[in-house]
GROMACS .gro file of C-alpha atoms in nm:
model
  308
    1MET     CA    1   5.945  -0.101  -2.784
    2SER     CA    2   5.708  -0.058  -2.493
    3LYS     CA    3   5.970   0.138  -2.304
    4THR     CA    4   6.032   0.360  -2.606
    5LEU     CA    5   5.659   0.424  -2.652
    6GLU     CA    6   5.624   0.510  -2.287
    7GLU     CA    7   5.910   0.757  -2.307
    8ARG     CA    8   5.760   0.918  -2.617
    9LEU     CA    9   5.416   0.936  -2.455
   10ALA     CA   10   5.570   1.090  -2.144
   11SER     CA   11   5.756   1.345  -2.355
   12ILE     CA   12   5.443   1.428  -2.555
   13SER     CA   13   5.238   1.458  -2.234
   14LYS     CA   14   5.499   1.690  -2.084
   15ARG     CA   15   5.506   1.913  -2.394
   16LEU     CA   16   5.126   1.918  -2.401
   17GLY     CA   17   5.114   2.012  -2.033
   18GLU     CA   18   5.368   2.289  -2.076
   19GLY     CA   19   5.184   2.418  -2.385
   20MET     CA   20   4.850   2.416  -2.207
   21GLU     CA   21   4.999   2.588  -1.904
   22LYS     CA   22   5.157   2.856  -2.122
   23SER     CA   23   4.832   2.901  -2.317
   24THR     CA   24   4.637   2.930  -1.994
   25THR     CA   25   4.880   3.193  -1.860
   26GLN     CA   26   4.856   3.395  -2.183
   27SER     CA   27   4.478   3.365  -2.182
   28LEU     CA   28   4.460   3.490  -1.823
   29GLU     CA   29   4.689   3.782  -1.908
   30ALA     CA   30   4.476   3.865  -2.212
   31ILE     CA   31   4.160   3.847  -2.001
   32GLY     CA   32   4.323   4.084  -1.747
   33GLU     CA   33   4.411   4.333  -2.024
   34VAL     CA   34   4.055   4.308  -2.157
   35LYS     CA   35   3.920   4.382  -1.808
   36LYS     CA   36   4.145   4.687  -1.780
   37ARG     CA   37   4.036   4.814  -2.120
   38LEU     CA   38   3.671   4.752  -2.032
   39ALA     CA   39   3.723   4.955  -1.713
   40LEU     CA   40   3.876   5.238  -1.919
   41ILE     CA   41   3.586   5.218  -2.164
   42ASP     CA   42   3.339   5.237  -1.878
   43ALA     CA   43   3.517   5.546  -1.739
   44ALA     CA   44   3.522   5.703  -2.087
   45GLN     CA   45   3.151   5.633  -2.129
   46LYS     CA   46   3.081   5.803  -1.795
   47THR     CA   47   3.291   6.103  -1.903
   48ILE     CA   48   3.110   6.117  -2.237
   49ALA     CA   49   2.778   6.101  -2.057
   50GLU     CA   50   2.885   6.388  -1.830
   51LEU     CA   51   3.007   6.591  -2.129
   52GLY     CA   52   2.680   6.520  -2.304
   53GLY     CA   53   2.495   6.658  -2.004
   54GLN     CA   54   2.717   6.964  -2.003
   55VAL     CA   55   2.660   7.016  -2.376
   56VAL     CA   56   2.287   6.993  -2.320
   57SER     CA   57   2.318   7.244  -2.037
   58LEU     CA   58   2.524   7.475  -2.259
   59GLN     CA   59   2.263   7.446  -2.533
   60GLU     CA   60   1.994   7.531  -2.281
   61VAL     CA   61   2.197   7.833  -2.167
   62LEU     CA   62   2.259   7.951  -2.522
   63SER     CA   63   1.895   7.904  -2.616
   64ASN     CA   64   1.803   8.178  -2.367
   65LYS     CA   65   1.882   8.528  -2.492
   66GLN     CA   66   1.960   8.671  -2.147
   67ALA     CA   67   2.181   8.376  -2.054
   68ARG     CA   68   2.348   8.398  -2.394
   69GLY     CA   69   2.420   8.767  -2.337
   70ALA     CA   70   2.563   8.687  -1.993
   71PHE     CA   71   2.784   8.420  -2.155
   72GLY     CA   72   2.925   8.676  -2.400
   73GLU     CA   73   2.980   8.932  -2.121
   74ILE     CA   74   3.167   8.679  -1.905
   75GLN     CA   75   3.391   8.581  -2.194
   76LEU     CA   76   3.455   8.950  -2.265
   77ASN     CA   77   3.536   9.018  -1.899
   78ASP     CA   78   3.778   8.725  -1.886
   79LEU     CA   79   3.967   8.841  -2.195
   80VAL     CA   80   3.992   9.204  -2.087
   81SER     CA   81   4.091   9.135  -1.726
   82ALA     CA   82   4.353   8.881  -1.837
   83ILE     CA   83   4.534   9.123  -2.071
   84LEU     CA   84   4.488   9.480  -1.946
   85PRO     CA   85   4.579   9.630  -1.606
   86PRO     CA   86   4.281   9.706  -1.378
   87SER     CA   87   4.322  10.081  -1.423
   88ALA     CA   88   4.278  10.053  -1.800
   89TYR     CA   89   3.915   9.935  -1.814
   90ALA     CA   90   3.577   9.932  -1.640
   91PHE     CA   91   3.275   9.704  -1.678
   92GLN     CA   92   2.908   9.801  -1.702
   93VAL     CA   93   2.979  10.173  -1.743
   94THR     CA   94   2.682  10.410  -1.783
   95LEU     CA   95   2.754  10.677  -2.043
   96GLY     CA   96   2.615  11.028  -2.061
   97THR     CA   97   2.339  10.910  -2.293
   98GLY     CA   98   2.212  10.668  -2.028
   99SER     CA   99   2.331  10.361  -2.219
  100ARG     CA  100   2.540  10.108  -2.029
  101ALA     CA  101   2.841   9.961  -2.207
  102ASP     CA  102   2.957   9.610  -2.124
  103CYS     CA  103   3.316   9.734  -2.112
  104LEU     CA  104   3.494  10.068  -2.150
  105ILE     CA  105   3.864  10.076  -2.241
  106LYS     CA  106   4.009  10.395  -2.091
  107LEU     CA  107   4.238  10.503  -2.372
  108PRO     CA  108   4.384  10.856  -2.348
  109ASN     CA  109   4.281  11.129  -2.590
  110PRO     CA  110   4.313  11.079  -2.877
  111PRO     CA  111   4.128  10.856  -2.950
  112GLY     CA  112   3.960  10.849  -2.607
  113PRO     CA  113   3.768  10.573  -2.426
  114ILE     CA  114   3.641  10.290  -2.649
  115ALA     CA  115   3.319  10.105  -2.561
  116ILE     CA  116   3.282   9.729  -2.621
  117ASP     CA  117   2.942   9.560  -2.637
  118ALA     CA  118   2.894   9.182  -2.655
  119LYS     CA  119   2.641   9.046  -2.908
  120PHE     CA  120   2.559   8.682  -2.986
  121PRO     CA  121   2.318   8.633  -3.284
  122LEU     CA  122   2.313   8.256  -3.235
  123GLU     CA  123   1.953   8.185  -3.341
  124SER     CA  124   1.986   8.338  -3.685
  125TYR     CA  125   2.326   8.171  -3.728
  126HIS     CA  126   2.181   7.827  -3.641
  127ALA     CA  127   1.894   7.887  -3.880
  128LEU     CA  128   2.147   7.970  -4.151
  129ARG     CA  129   2.358   7.661  -4.083
  130ASN     CA  130   2.056   7.427  -4.063
  131ALA     CA  131   1.889   7.552  -4.381
  132GLN     CA  132   1.799   7.256  -4.606
  133ASP     CA  133   1.729   7.432  -4.934
  134ASP     CA  134   1.814   7.755  -5.115
  135GLU     CA  135   1.493   7.929  -5.011
  136ALA     CA  136   1.548   7.852  -4.643
  137ARG     CA  137   1.915   7.953  -4.673
  138THR     CA  138   1.820   8.284  -4.835
  139ARG     CA  139   1.562   8.355  -4.568
  140ALA     CA  140   1.803   8.264  -4.287
  141GLY     CA  141   2.081   8.473  -4.446
  142ARG     CA  142   1.849   8.774  -4.462
  143ALA     CA  143   1.760   8.729  -4.094
  144PHE     CA  144   2.126   8.692  -3.999
  145ARG     CA  145   2.219   9.005  -4.197
  146THR     CA  146   1.935   9.201  -4.036
  147ALA     CA  147   2.036   9.090  -3.685
  148ILE     CA  148   2.398   9.197  -3.733
  149ALA     CA  149   2.299   9.528  -3.896
  150THR     CA  150   2.060   9.602  -3.607
  151HIS     CA  151   2.336   9.540  -3.354
  152ILE     CA  152   2.574   9.766  -3.549
  153SER     CA  153   2.318  10.047  -3.558
  154ASP     CA  154   2.244  10.014  -3.185
  155ILE     CA  155   2.611  10.023  -3.088
  156ALA     CA  156   2.681  10.322  -3.313
  157SER     CA  157   2.393  10.522  -3.163
  158LYS     CA  158   2.445  10.423  -2.798
  159TYR     CA  159   2.817  10.384  -2.744
  160ILE     CA  160   2.975  10.645  -2.971
  161VAL     CA  161   2.925  10.969  -2.777
  162PRO     CA  162   3.104  11.280  -2.909
  163GLY     CA  163   3.319  11.438  -2.642
  164GLU     CA  164   3.290  11.137  -2.411
  165THR     CA  165   3.408  10.832  -2.607
  166ALA     CA  166   3.621  10.765  -2.910
  167GLU     CA  167   3.480  10.799  -3.259
  168SER     CA  168   3.450  10.421  -3.285
  169ALA     CA  169   3.327  10.122  -3.082
  170LEU     CA  170   3.374   9.744  -3.078
  171MET     CA  171   3.112   9.472  -3.119
  172PHE     CA  172   3.229   9.149  -2.958
  173LEU     CA  173   3.107   8.821  -3.109
  174PRO     CA  174   3.192   8.540  -2.859
  175SER     CA  175   3.200   8.279  -3.136
  176GLU     CA  176   3.472   8.229  -3.395
  177ALA     CA  177   3.224   8.040  -3.616
  178VAL     CA  178   2.979   8.331  -3.629
  179TYR     CA  179   3.267   8.574  -3.695
  180ALA     CA  180   3.403   8.353  -3.977
  181GLU     CA  181   3.058   8.315  -4.133
  182LEU     CA  182   3.007   8.690  -4.126
  183HIS     CA  183   3.338   8.773  -4.294
  184ALA     CA  184   3.318   8.487  -4.543
  185ASN     CA  185   2.963   8.532  -4.674
  186PHE     CA  186   2.844   8.879  -4.568
  187PRO     CA  187   3.110   9.131  -4.675
  188ALA     CA  188   2.846   9.404  -4.724
  189VAL     CA  189   2.757   9.387  -4.355
  190VAL     CA  190   3.125   9.414  -4.264
  191ASP     CA  191   3.160   9.721  -4.489
  192GLU     CA  192   2.853   9.870  -4.323
  193SER     CA  193   3.015   9.824  -3.983
  194PHE     CA  194   3.327  10.005  -4.105
  195ARG     CA  195   3.120  10.299  -4.227
  196ALA     CA  196   2.943  10.313  -3.889
  197HIS     CA  197   3.282  10.301  -3.708
  198VAL     CA  198   3.173   9.982  -3.529
  199PHE     CA  199   3.446   9.722  -3.559
  200ILE     CA  200   3.342   9.357  -3.516
  201VAL     CA  201   3.583   9.138  -3.319
  202SER     CA  202   3.594   8.771  -3.219
  203PRO     CA  203   3.777   8.627  -2.914
  204THR     CA  204   4.095   8.588  -3.119
  205THR     CA  205   4.089   8.931  -3.283
  206LEU     CA  206   3.986   9.096  -2.955
  207TRP     CA  207   4.285   8.931  -2.788
  208ALA     CA  208   4.515   9.086  -3.054
  209THR     CA  209   4.339   9.424  -3.021
  210LEU     CA  210   4.375   9.427  -2.643
  211ASN     CA  211   4.744   9.347  -2.670
  212THR     CA  212   4.781   9.647  -2.900
  213VAL     CA  213   4.591   9.858  -2.647
  214ARG     CA  214   4.826   9.737  -2.373
  215ALA     CA  215   5.122   9.850  -2.584
  216VAL     CA  216   4.957  10.193  -2.619
  217PHE     CA  217   4.915  10.217  -2.242
  218LYS     CA  218   5.278  10.120  -2.195
  219ASP     CA  219   5.386  10.391  -2.440
  220VAL     CA  220   5.170  10.647  -2.257
  221ARG     CA  221   5.327  10.554  -1.923
  222MET     CA  222   5.673  10.583  -2.076
  223ARG     CA  223   5.585  10.928  -2.208
  224GLU     CA  224   5.458  11.030  -1.865
  225GLN     CA  225   5.776  10.906  -1.704
  226ALA     CA  226   5.980  11.086  -1.970
  227GLY     CA  227   5.794  11.408  -1.881
  228VAL     CA  228   5.871  11.356  -1.513
  229ILE     CA  229   6.237  11.293  -1.596
  230GLN     CA  230   6.246  11.607  -1.812
  231ILE     CA  231   6.101  11.816  -1.528
  232GLN     CA  232   6.359  11.679  -1.287
  233VAL     CA  233   6.640  11.744  -1.534
  234LEU     CA  234   6.526  12.106  -1.578
  235ALA     CA  235   6.513  12.148  -1.201
  236MET     CA  236   6.861  11.998  -1.176
  237LEU     CA  237   6.986  12.239  -1.444
  238LYS     CA  238   6.851  12.530  -1.239
  239ASP     CA  239   7.030  12.395  -0.934
  240VAL     CA  240   7.352  12.360  -1.134
  241THR     CA  241   7.313  12.720  -1.257
  242ARG     CA  242   7.271  12.848  -0.901
  243LEU     CA  243   7.570  12.643  -0.793
  244ASP     CA  244   7.777  12.792  -1.075
  245GLU     CA  245   7.676  13.144  -0.967
  246ARG     CA  246   7.771  13.068  -0.608
  247VAL     CA  247   8.105  12.922  -0.717
  248ALA     CA  248   8.168  13.236  -0.924
  249LYS     CA  249   8.093  13.452  -0.621
  250LEU     CA  250   8.323  13.240  -0.407
  251GLN     CA  251   8.592  13.268  -0.673
  252ARG     CA  252   8.556  13.649  -0.673
  253HIS     CA  253   8.583  13.647  -0.295
  254HIS     CA  254   8.899  13.439  -0.322
  255GLU     CA  255   9.040  13.673  -0.586
  256GLN     CA  256   8.959  13.975  -0.368
  257THR     CA  257   9.115  13.797  -0.072
  258GLY     CA  258   9.426  13.730  -0.280
  259GLU     CA  259   9.440  14.095  -0.386
  260ASP     CA  260   9.404  14.205  -0.022
  261LEU     CA  261   9.682  13.968   0.076
  262ARG     CA  262   9.899  14.106  -0.202
  263GLN     CA  263   9.838  14.463  -0.083
  264ILE     CA  264   9.915  14.355   0.273
  265ARG     CA  265  10.240  14.200   0.154
  266ILE     CA  266  10.329  14.523  -0.023
  267SER     CA  267  10.260  14.720   0.295
  268THR     CA  268  10.459  14.478   0.509
  269ASP     CA  269  10.747  14.496   0.260
  270LYS     CA  270  10.745  14.875   0.285
  271VAL     CA  271  10.736  14.862   0.662
  272THR     CA  272  11.019  14.610   0.660
  273ARG     CA  273  11.233  14.825   0.432
  274LYS     CA  274  11.173  15.133   0.647
  275ALA     CA  275  11.260  14.934   0.957
  276GLU     CA  276  11.579  14.819   0.791
  277LYS     CA  277  11.670  15.180   0.708
  278ILE     CA  278  11.607  15.281   1.069
  279GLU     CA  279  11.825  14.994   1.184
  280GLU     CA  280  12.101  15.106   0.947
  281ILE     CA  281  12.089  15.456   1.098
  282GLN     CA  282  12.120  15.320   1.452
  283ILE     CA  283  12.410  15.095   1.353
  284ALA     CA  284  12.594  15.393   1.194
  285ASP     CA  285  12.558  15.601   1.515
  286GLU     CA  286  12.693  15.323   1.734
  287THR     CA  287  13.008  15.271   1.525
  288GLY     CA  288  13.095  15.644   1.513
  289GLU     CA  289  13.066  15.663   1.141
  290PRO     CA  290  12.899  15.959   0.977
  291GLY     CA  291  12.531  15.903   1.011
  292LYS     CA  292  12.212  16.082   0.965
  293ALA     CA  293  12.001  16.271   1.213
  294ILE     CA  294  11.633  16.321   1.214
  295GLU     CA  295  11.504  16.671   1.261
  296PRO     CA  296  11.153  16.790   1.264
  297GLY     CA  297  11.034  17.024   0.998
  298PRO     CA  298  10.716  17.184   0.875
  299ALA     CA  299  10.663  16.897   0.633
  300GLY     CA  300  10.742  16.635   0.898
  301PRO     CA  301  11.066  16.471   1.014
  302ARG     CA  302  11.350  16.445   0.767
  303LEU     CA  303  11.700  16.297   0.767
  304VAL     CA  304  11.998  16.537   0.770
  305LYS     CA  305  12.372  16.469   0.741
  306ASP     CA  306  12.637  16.591   0.987
  307GLY     CA  307  12.744  16.949   0.920
  308GLU     CA  308  12.416  17.048   0.760
   0.00000   0.00000   0.00000
């Protein structure tokens, strides 16, 4: 019995030792995974802190009107330069009226160059979004509407120049949220922009517009190349006409040469026949047969028979 108890105790001790060792190993592995996750969380917290600082910096930039305008201009420049060839646009162009457009798309006539001006009414938009009651929302909406209408009027008067630009211009809003708010809740302002020929675009809609403009430029270049090809074809037709005239002249020369050769053959045939006749006369004299004699006369030599 003692031996049996000892064996059972030894077996139980062994199983307990193995279980504790396995549990310890699993615990150490779990602690290692926790350490790794804590390290990732620390890195994520640092990244979040950096992003928070950048967001604060962006808010500080957007809170300044000049910096906010520069932000819109940079976004406009990036979009235009990424889609259009360098010869199709120019930045900060001074028009004949003295106004300076943020960007001028050099479309051919018609419609002519189109001016783009970047506007960012962020303060009135934030006031509208942060309004707590109906009165504050109405007041903020009126301010937002007034800001957009003022921008539309300024662009229409400064950047639509008869004889120099197209009959329309673009107002670039560098915020999809502002653009969506405008079209969703202020349709009268959008209609006013249409009547003033000032079309409001966001980054997305400007991207689509610029791609359409690029297609127009491509079509213009194809038309120019087609004109060059047409000019070359007309020049080639003139060359072919001159070549045909020269071939006709050469053909006439060949025909005349053939006629001359034919006349020469006729003359040589006559000379040959006369020589043969002369040879026949000589042969007749040598054989003693009656022949012909040649006597001079007033009309020239003539052949006479014997006895005449």
